[in-house]
PDB file of C-alpha atoms in Angstrom:
ATOM      1  CA  MET N 676     -12.824   0.335  15.255  1.00  0.00           C
ATOM      2  CA  MET N 677      -9.695   0.568  13.095  1.00  0.00           C
ATOM      3  CA  SER N 678      -9.260  -1.006   9.846  1.00  0.00           C
ATOM      4  CA  VAL N 679      -6.385  -1.859   7.290  1.00  0.00           C
ATOM      5  CA  THR N 680      -7.829  -0.324   4.149  1.00  0.00           C
ATOM      6  CA  ARG N 681      -6.571  -0.854   0.468  1.00  0.00           C
ATOM      7  CA  ASN N 682      -8.270   2.374  -0.622  1.00  0.00           C
ATOM      8  CA  ALA N 683      -6.006   4.835  -2.648  1.00  0.00           C
ATOM      9  CA  PHE N 684      -3.068   6.468  -0.861  1.00  0.00           C
ATOM     10  CA  LEU N 685      -3.861   5.344   2.741  1.00  0.00           C
ATOM     11  CA  SER N 686      -3.539   1.561   1.458  1.00  0.00           C
ATOM     12  CA  LEU N 687       0.349   2.574   1.423  1.00  0.00           C
ATOM     13  CA  PHE N 688       0.072   3.022   5.009  1.00  0.00           C
ATOM     14  CA  ALA N 689      -0.993  -0.614   5.427  1.00  0.00           C
ATOM     15  CA  ILE N 690       2.021  -1.879   7.109  1.00  0.00           C
ATOM     16  CA  VAL N 691       1.962   1.136   9.836  1.00  0.00           C
ATOM     17  CA  ARG N 692      -1.790   0.454  10.525  1.00  0.00           C
ATOM     18  CA  VAL N 693      -1.207  -3.583  10.911  1.00  0.00           C
ATOM     19  CA  GLN N 694       1.918  -2.792  13.205  1.00  0.00           C
ATOM     20  CA  ALA N 695      -0.279   0.016  15.353  1.00  0.00           C
ATOM     21  CA  ASN N 696      -3.430  -2.457  15.593  1.00  0.00           C
ATOM     22  CA  VAL N 697      -1.783  -5.757  16.398  1.00  0.00           C
ATOM     23  CA  ASN N 698       0.977  -4.256  18.346  1.00  0.00           C
ATOM     24  CA  SER N 699      -1.112  -1.745  20.698  1.00  0.00           C
ATOM     25  CA  PHE N 700      -3.319  -4.484  21.197  1.00  0.00           C
ATOM     26  CA  LEU N 701      -0.795  -7.198  22.256  1.00  0.00           C
ATOM     27  CA  GLY N 702       1.625  -4.681  23.981  1.00  0.00           C
ATOM     28  CA  PHE N 703       4.463  -4.915  21.498  1.00  0.00           C
ATOM     29  CA  ALA N 704       6.555  -2.396  21.377  1.00  0.00           C
ATOM     30  CA  SER N 705       6.902  -0.665  17.705  1.00  0.00           C
ATOM     31  CA  HIS N 706      10.329  -0.916  16.329  1.00  0.00           C
ATOM     32  CA  GLU N 707      10.298   1.967  14.198  1.00  0.00           C
ATOM     33  CA  THR N 708       9.257   5.813  14.436  1.00  0.00           C
ATOM     34  CA  PRO N 709       6.667   7.397  12.331  1.00  0.00           C
ATOM     35  CA  MET N 710       9.565   9.301  10.458  1.00  0.00           C
ATOM     36  CA  GLU N 711      10.960   5.826   9.609  1.00  0.00           C
ATOM     37  CA  ASP N 712       7.722   4.634   8.410  1.00  0.00           C
ATOM     38  CA  ALA N 713       7.224   7.794   6.552  1.00  0.00           C
ATOM     39  CA  ARG N 714      10.304   7.373   4.580  1.00  0.00           C
ATOM     40  CA  ARG N 715       9.695   3.767   3.401  1.00  0.00           C
ATOM     41  CA  SER N 716       6.059   4.911   2.243  1.00  0.00           C
ATOM     42  CA  LEU N 717       7.354   7.733   0.476  1.00  0.00           C
ATOM     43  CA  GLU N 718      10.257   5.558  -1.220  1.00  0.00           C
ATOM     44  CA  SER N 719       7.226   3.062  -2.325  1.00  0.00           C
ATOM     45  CA  LEU N 720       5.594   5.909  -4.038  1.00  0.00           C
ATOM     46  CA  ASP N 721       8.072   8.137  -4.982  1.00  0.00           C
ATOM     47  CA  ALA N 722       8.481   6.527  -8.395  1.00  0.00           C
ATOM     48  CA  ASN N 723      10.975   9.372 -10.099  1.00  0.00           C
ATOM     49  CA  HIS N 724      13.050   9.321  -6.913  1.00  0.00           C
ATOM     50  CA  ASP N 725      12.805  13.350  -6.372  1.00  0.00           C
ATOM     51  CA  HIS N 726      12.062  12.861  -2.651  1.00  0.00           C
ATOM     52  CA  HIS N 727       8.171  13.686  -3.170  1.00  0.00           C
ATOM     53  CA  VAL N 728       5.106  12.337  -3.592  1.00  0.00           C
ATOM     54  CA  SER N 729       3.049  14.129  -6.316  1.00  0.00           C
ATOM     55  CA  ARG N 730      -0.510  13.951  -6.927  1.00  0.00           C
ATOM     56  CA  GLU N 731      -0.112  11.802 -10.289  1.00  0.00           C
ATOM     57  CA  GLU N 732       2.143   9.145  -8.531  1.00  0.00           C
ATOM     58  CA  VAL N 733      -0.678   8.639  -5.854  1.00  0.00           C
ATOM     59  CA  LYS N 734      -3.286   8.151  -8.916  1.00  0.00           C
ATOM     60  CA  ALA N 735      -0.874   5.800 -10.238  1.00  0.00           C
ATOM     61  CA  PHE N 736      -0.556   3.679  -7.129  1.00  0.00           C
ATOM     62  CA  ALA N 737      -4.355   3.776  -6.550  1.00  0.00           C
ATOM     63  CA  LYS N 738      -5.043   2.570  -9.997  1.00  0.00           C
ATOM     64  CA  SER N 739      -2.770  -0.059  -9.756  1.00  0.00           C
ATOM     65  CA  MET N 740      -4.881  -1.273  -6.823  1.00  0.00           C
ATOM     66  CA  GLY N 741      -8.109  -1.153  -8.985  1.00  0.00           C
ATOM     67  CA  GLU N 742      -9.103   2.151  -7.256  1.00  0.00           C
ATOM     68  CA  PHE N 743     -10.809   4.539  -9.609  1.00  0.00           C
ATOM     69  CA  GLY N 744     -12.768   6.779  -7.700  1.00  0.00           C
ATOM     70  CA  THR N 745     -12.098  10.425  -6.259  1.00  0.00           C
ATOM     71  CA  ASP N 746     -10.679   9.206  -2.805  1.00  0.00           C
ATOM     72  CA  ALA N 747      -7.122   9.576  -3.738  1.00  0.00           C
ATOM     73  CA  ASP N 748      -7.571  13.015  -4.690  1.00  0.00           C
ATOM     74  CA  LYS N 749      -9.532  13.735  -1.349  1.00  0.00           C
ATOM     75  CA  GLN N 750      -7.115  11.676   0.819  1.00  0.00           C
ATOM     76  CA  PHE N 751      -4.070  13.580  -1.063  1.00  0.00           C
ATOM     77  CA  SER N 752      -5.430  17.036  -0.497  1.00  0.00           C
ATOM     78  CA  ASP N 753      -5.977  16.138   3.241  1.00  0.00           C
ATOM     79  CA  LEU N 754      -2.446  15.216   3.647  1.00  0.00           C
ATOM     80  CA  ASP N 755      -1.193  18.011   1.812  1.00  0.00           C
ATOM     81  CA  ALA N 756      -0.762  20.319   4.597  1.00  0.00           C
ATOM     82  CA  ASN N 757       1.002  23.335   2.675  1.00  0.00           C
ATOM     83  CA  SER N 758      -1.048  22.534  -0.119  1.00  0.00           C
ATOM     84  CA  ASP N 759       1.887  22.956  -2.555  1.00  0.00           C
ATOM     85  CA  GLY N 760       0.758  19.703  -4.564  1.00  0.00           C
ATOM     86  CA  GLU N 761       3.391  17.337  -3.348  1.00  0.00           C
ATOM     87  CA  LEU N 762       3.587  15.245  -0.146  1.00  0.00           C
ATOM     88  CA  ASP N 763       7.116  15.207   1.863  1.00  0.00           C
ATOM     89  CA  VAL N 764       8.320  12.889   4.591  1.00  0.00           C
ATOM     90  CA  TYR N 765       6.991  15.374   7.110  1.00  0.00           C
ATOM     91  CA  GLU N 766       3.543  15.401   5.853  1.00  0.00           C
ATOM     92  CA  ILE N 767       3.315  11.835   5.826  1.00  0.00           C
ATOM     93  CA  SER N 768       5.180  11.374   8.989  1.00  0.00           C
ATOM     94  CA  ASN N 769       2.323  13.778  10.649  1.00  0.00           C
ATOM     95  CA  ALA N 770      -0.302  11.367   8.990  1.00  0.00           C
ATOM     96  CA  LEU N 771       1.158   8.381  10.495  1.00  0.00           C
ATOM     97  CA  THR N 772       1.504  10.146  14.158  1.00  0.00           C
ATOM     98  CA  GLN N 773      -2.216  10.389  14.098  1.00  0.00           C
ATOM     99  CA  GLU N 774      -2.781   6.611  13.001  1.00  0.00           C
ATOM    100  CA  THR N 775      -0.422   5.507  15.974  1.00  0.00           C
ATOM    101  CA  GLN N 776      -2.052   7.864  18.369  1.00  0.00           C
ATOM    102  CA  THR N 777      -5.594   6.766  17.289  1.00  0.00           C
ATOM    103  CA  ALA N 778      -4.463   2.809  17.893  1.00  0.00           C
ATOM    104  CA  LYS N 779      -3.125   3.657  21.465  1.00  0.00           C
ATOM    105  CA  GLU N 780      -6.333   5.276  22.253  1.00  0.00           C
ATOM    106  CA  VAL N 781      -8.401   2.073  20.960  1.00  0.00           C
ATOM    107  CA  SER N 782      -6.297  -0.427  22.993  1.00  0.00           C
ATOM    108  CA  THR N 783      -7.746   0.781  26.269  1.00  0.00           C
ATOM    109  CA  GLN N 784     -10.878  -0.955  24.811  1.00  0.00           C
ATOM    110  CA  GLY N 785      -9.744  -4.544  26.288  1.00  0.00           C
ATOM    111  CA  PRO N 786     -10.259  -8.023  24.627  1.00  0.00           C
ATOM    112  CA  PHE N 787     -10.342  -7.933  21.131  1.00  0.00           C
ATOM    113  CA  MET N 788     -11.061  -9.749  17.952  1.00  0.00           C
ATOM    114  CA  ILE N 789      -9.744  -9.363  14.231  1.00  0.00           C
ATOM    115  CA  VAL N 790     -12.701  -9.309  11.862  1.00  0.00           C
ATOM    116  CA  PRO N 791     -12.037 -10.217   8.095  1.00  0.00           C
ATOM    117  CA  LYS N 792     -13.601  -7.933   5.993  1.00  0.00           C
ATOM    118  CA  SER N 793     -14.757  -8.632   2.206  1.00  0.00           C
ATOM    119  CA  ALA N 794     -11.998  -7.510   0.467  1.00  0.00           C
ATOM    120  CA  PRO N 795      -8.656  -9.716   0.522  1.00  0.00           C
ATOM    121  CA  GLY N 796      -6.001  -8.397   2.896  1.00  0.00           C
ATOM    122  CA  GLU N 797      -8.629  -6.401   4.694  1.00  0.00           C
ATOM    123  CA  PHE N 798      -9.445  -6.580   8.225  1.00  0.00           C
ATOM    124  CA  THR N 799     -11.034  -4.615  11.328  1.00  0.00           C
ATOM    125  CA  VAL N 800      -9.851  -4.987  14.724  1.00  0.00           C
ATOM    126  CA  VAL N 801     -12.921  -4.450  17.251  1.00  0.00           C
ATOM    127  CA  PRO N 802     -13.675  -5.115  20.598  1.00  0.00           C
ATOM    128  CA  MET N 803     -14.683  -8.550  21.800  1.00  0.00           C
ATOM    129  CA  GLY N 804     -18.346  -9.031  21.747  1.00  0.00           C
ATOM    130  CA  SER N 805     -19.162  -5.998  19.698  1.00  0.00           C
ATOM    131  CA  VAL N 806     -19.915  -8.015  16.362  1.00  0.00           C
ATOM    132  CA  PRO N 807     -23.811  -8.694  15.828  1.00  0.00           C
ATOM    133  CA  GLY N 808     -24.530 -12.213  15.755  1.00  0.00           C
ATOM    134  CA  VAL N 809     -21.225 -13.581  16.761  1.00  0.00           C
ATOM    135  CA  LYS N 810     -21.319 -14.999  20.358  1.00  0.00           C
ATOM    136  CA  THR N 811     -18.144 -14.251  22.609  1.00  0.00           C
ATOM    137  CA  GLU N 812     -17.056 -14.651  26.058  1.00  0.00           C
ATOM    138  CA  LEU N 813     -14.152 -13.237  27.920  1.00  0.00           C
ATOM    139  CA  MET N 814     -11.034 -15.417  26.843  1.00  0.00           C
ATOM    140  CA  SER N 815      -7.942 -16.391  28.709  1.00  0.00           C
ATOM    141  CA  ASP N 816      -4.763 -14.595  28.188  1.00  0.00           C
ATOM    142  CA  ASP N 817      -3.931 -17.970  26.322  1.00  0.00           C
ATOM    143  CA  ALA N 818      -7.031 -18.178  24.414  1.00  0.00           C
ATOM    144  CA  GLN N 819      -6.538 -14.688  23.014  1.00  0.00           C
ATOM    145  CA  GLN N 820      -2.780 -15.165  22.259  1.00  0.00           C
ATOM    146  CA  THR N 821      -3.997 -18.237  20.261  1.00  0.00           C
ATOM    147  CA  ALA N 822      -6.529 -16.317  18.404  1.00  0.00           C
ATOM    148  CA  ALA N 823      -4.660 -13.264  17.698  1.00  0.00           C
ATOM    149  CA  ALA N 824      -1.938 -16.210  16.209  1.00  0.00           C
ATOM    150  CA  GLU N 825      -4.223 -17.514  14.290  1.00  0.00           C
ATOM    151  CA  SER N 826      -5.742 -14.144  12.788  1.00  0.00           C
ATOM    152  CA  SER N 827      -2.203 -12.738  12.161  1.00  0.00           C
ATOM    153  CA  ALA N 828      -1.212 -15.755  10.634  1.00  0.00           C
ATOM    154  CA  ALA N 829      -4.618 -15.569   8.309  1.00  0.00           C
ATOM    155  CA  LEU N 830      -3.688 -12.091   7.469  1.00  0.00           C
ATOM    156  CA  LEU N 831      -0.139 -12.845   6.388  1.00  0.00           C
ATOM    157  CA  ALA N 832      -1.250 -15.477   4.012  1.00  0.00           C
ATOM    158  CA  SER N 833      -3.671 -13.284   2.314  1.00  0.00           C
ATOM    159  CA  ASP N 834      -0.837 -10.716   1.822  1.00  0.00           C
ATOM    160  CA  LEU N 835       1.243 -13.331   0.309  1.00  0.00           C
ATOM    161  CA  ALA N 836      -1.210 -14.291  -1.670  1.00  0.00           C
ATOM    162  CA  GLU N 837      -1.758 -10.564  -3.047  1.00  0.00           C
ATOM    163  CA  ALA N 838       1.967  -9.811  -3.313  1.00  0.00           C
ATOM    164  CA  ALA N 839       2.673 -12.721  -5.516  1.00  0.00           C
ATOM    165  CA  LYS N 840      -0.333 -11.458  -7.738  1.00  0.00           C
ATOM    166  CA  ALA N 841       1.536  -7.887  -7.698  1.00  0.00           C
ATOM    167  CA  ALA N 842       4.759  -9.190  -8.678  1.00  0.00           C
ATOM    168  CA  SER N 843       3.150 -11.087 -11.535  1.00  0.00           C
ATOM    169  CA  THR N 844       1.494  -7.801 -12.540  1.00  0.00           C
ATOM    170  CA  ALA N 845       4.402  -5.909 -12.343  1.00  0.00           C
ATOM    171  CA  ALA N 846       6.639  -7.986 -14.374  1.00  0.00           C
ATOM    172  CA  ALA N 847       3.929  -8.327 -16.964  1.00  0.00           C
ATOM    173  CA  LEU N 848       3.679  -4.245 -16.896  1.00  0.00           C
ATOM    174  CA  GLU N 849       7.544  -3.993 -17.168  1.00  0.00           C
ATOM    175  CA  ARG N 850       7.648  -6.221 -20.306  1.00  0.00           C
ATOM    176  CA  GLU N 851       5.258  -4.352 -22.172  1.00  0.00           C
ATOM    177  CA  ALA N 852       6.793  -0.978 -21.010  1.00  0.00           C
ATOM    178  CA  ALA N 853      10.298  -2.385 -22.354  1.00  0.00           C
ATOM    179  CA  GLN N 854       8.781  -3.558 -25.636  1.00  0.00           C
ATOM    180  CA  LEU N 855       6.991  -0.102 -26.259  1.00  0.00           C
ATOM    181  CA  ARG N 856      10.449   1.540 -25.492  1.00  0.00           C
ATOM    182  CA  SER N 857      12.074  -0.639 -27.765  1.00  0.00           C
ATOM    183  CA  VAL N 858       9.605   0.538 -30.428  1.00  0.00           C
ATOM    184  CA  VAL N 859       9.696   4.149 -29.744  1.00  0.00           C
ATOM    185  CA  ALA N 860      13.880   3.914 -30.026  1.00  0.00           C
ATOM    186  CA  THR N 861      13.654   2.217 -33.302  1.00  0.00           C
ATOM    187  CA  GLU N 862      11.011   4.795 -34.565  1.00  0.00           C
ATOM    188  CA  ALA N 863      13.174   7.783 -33.491  1.00  0.00           C
ATOM    189  CA  LYS N 864      16.106   6.305 -35.206  1.00  0.00           C
ATOM    190  CA  ALA N 865      14.039   5.922 -38.406  1.00  0.00           C
ATOM    191  CA  PHE N 866      12.115   8.933 -38.036  1.00  0.00           C
ATOM    192  CA  ALA N 867      14.411  11.097 -40.030  1.00  0.00           C
ATOM    193  CA  THR N 868      14.739   8.767 -43.181  1.00  0.00           C
ATOM    194  CA  GLY N 869      10.857   8.227 -43.111  1.00  0.00           C
ATOM    195  CA  HIS N 870       8.484   8.527 -45.779  1.00  0.00           C
ATOM    196  CA  GLY N 871       5.095  10.134 -45.758  1.00  0.00           C
ATOM    197  CA  ASP N 872       3.414  12.961 -44.260  1.00  0.00           C
ATOM    198  CA  PRO N 873       5.550  14.558 -41.600  1.00  0.00           C
ATOM    199  CA  LYS N 874       2.761  15.728 -39.588  1.00  0.00           C
ATOM    200  CA  GLU N 875       1.123  12.078 -39.385  1.00  0.00           C
ATOM    201  CA  ARG N 876       4.792  10.614 -38.574  1.00  0.00           C
ATOM    202  CA  VAL N 877       5.215  13.383 -35.474  1.00  0.00           C
ATOM    203  CA  GLU N 878       1.415  12.501 -34.338  1.00  0.00           C
ATOM    204  CA  LYS N 879       2.095   8.976 -34.476  1.00  0.00           C
ATOM    205  CA  PHE N 880       5.475   9.144 -32.659  1.00  0.00           C
ATOM    206  CA  ILE N 881       4.178  11.343 -29.979  1.00  0.00           C
ATOM    207  CA  LYS N 882       1.443   8.828 -29.218  1.00  0.00           C
ATOM    208  CA  MET N 883       3.738   6.019 -29.058  1.00  0.00           C
ATOM    209  CA  GLU N 884       5.742   7.830 -26.656  1.00  0.00           C
ATOM    210  CA  MET N 885       2.786   8.771 -24.376  1.00  0.00           C
ATOM    211  CA  GLU N 886       2.038   4.878 -24.552  1.00  0.00           C
ATOM    212  CA  ALA N 887       5.454   4.084 -23.481  1.00  0.00           C
ATOM    213  CA  GLN N 888       5.654   6.538 -20.653  1.00  0.00           C
ATOM    214  CA  GLU N 889       1.948   5.751 -19.415  1.00  0.00           C
ATOM    215  CA  LYS N 890       3.060   1.707 -19.279  1.00  0.00           C
ATOM    216  CA  GLU N 891       6.226   2.587 -17.449  1.00  0.00           C
ATOM    217  CA  GLU N 892       4.250   4.371 -14.753  1.00  0.00           C
ATOM    218  CA  GLN N 893       2.052   1.742 -14.441  1.00  0.00           C
ATOM    219  CA  ALA N 894       4.885  -0.604 -13.874  1.00  0.00           C
ATOM    220  CA  ALA N 895       6.321   1.450 -11.579  1.00  0.00           C
ATOM    221  CA  ALA N 896       3.086   1.724  -9.617  1.00  0.00           C
ATOM    222  CA  ALA N 897       2.475  -2.192  -9.599  1.00  0.00           C
ATOM    223  CA  ARG N 898       6.224  -2.572  -8.331  1.00  0.00           C
ATOM    224  CA  ALA N 899       5.471  -0.172  -5.682  1.00  0.00           C
ATOM    225  CA  ARG N 900       2.378  -2.065  -4.224  1.00  0.00           C
ATOM    226  CA  TYR N 901       4.370  -5.315  -4.323  1.00  0.00           C
ATOM    227  CA  THR N 902       7.047  -3.525  -2.370  1.00  0.00           C
ATOM    228  CA  ALA N 903       4.433  -2.452   0.216  1.00  0.00           C
ATOM    229  CA  LEU N 904       2.818  -5.909   0.451  1.00  0.00           C
ATOM    230  CA  ARG N 905       6.271  -7.527   1.160  1.00  0.00           C
ATOM    231  CA  ARG N 906       7.214  -5.115   3.709  1.00  0.00           C
ATOM    232  CA  GLN N 907       3.796  -5.572   5.476  1.00  0.00           C
ATOM    233  CA  SER N 908       4.029  -9.570   5.089  1.00  0.00           C
ATOM    234  CA  ARG N 909       7.559  -9.463   6.925  1.00  0.00           C
ATOM    235  CA  ASP N 910       6.279  -7.289   9.719  1.00  0.00           C
ATOM    236  CA  LEU N 911       3.174  -9.875   9.880  1.00  0.00           C
ATOM    237  CA  MET N 912       5.371 -12.990   9.841  1.00  0.00           C
ATOM    238  CA  THR N 913       7.314 -11.381  13.106  1.00  0.00           C
ATOM    239  CA  VAL N 914       4.257 -10.714  14.920  1.00  0.00           C
ATOM    240  CA  THR N 915       2.789 -14.242  14.054  1.00  0.00           C
ATOM    241  CA  LYS N 916       6.152 -15.832  15.075  1.00  0.00           C
ATOM    242  CA  SER N 917       6.018 -13.764  18.364  1.00  0.00           C
ATOM    243  CA  LEU N 918       2.740 -14.789  19.207  1.00  0.00           C
ATOM    244  CA  LEU N 919       3.744 -18.790  18.413  1.00  0.00           C
ATOM    245  CA  SER N 920       6.503 -18.448  20.451  1.00  0.00           C
ATOM    246  CA  GLU N 921       4.896 -17.346  23.750  1.00  0.00           C
ATOM    247  CA  ASP N 922       4.566 -19.749  26.311  1.00  0.00           C
TER     248      ASP N 922
END
């Protein structure tokens, strides 16, 4: 059983897992290598554009998705092969290669069904007839094609809705960050001529600067989530169109 998760760092790999799950079962060839997928994943998370993904960037991305547990830390450590505190494109590529191999192994299980999970955008691909309480029978190729197209279309609709929410959140955070940054800039100019206790003024300025930085990080993480969802939606749209165009 494989699933697309929205949990901490690995949620960034949703696009890869969708491609691996659906393409393997339907016999479609992958259009990108794990290294190319890794570069796209890194670009989505790399908020400061230093070509590496830090633990803090992972946490910010996880937080933007509503994940506040310890899973992000654990998954980061699992992927950080050389334990240098950063993920490079090769470490990410290794993880994606393992996901692709797992998808190929599961593809030998035969007829499948895509089962939605409780959270929006989450699904599991399972062998036909393996879900308790769901009566199924061996489907014809045409029936499987139709079922797969319907499942893919449903996932696409869910992802587009999630992407719209992420875009709205990112825009709001970016506005808040810009407002805070404007206030910080004004305070910086007035700092030299201000009155009152110098220590209190310094503490106030530092606090405002930290708030502005935090809001900017949240905005970057929300924008990364939107970008990842849009990429996943485009790939799902391609899969859906391919399924619907089959005779």
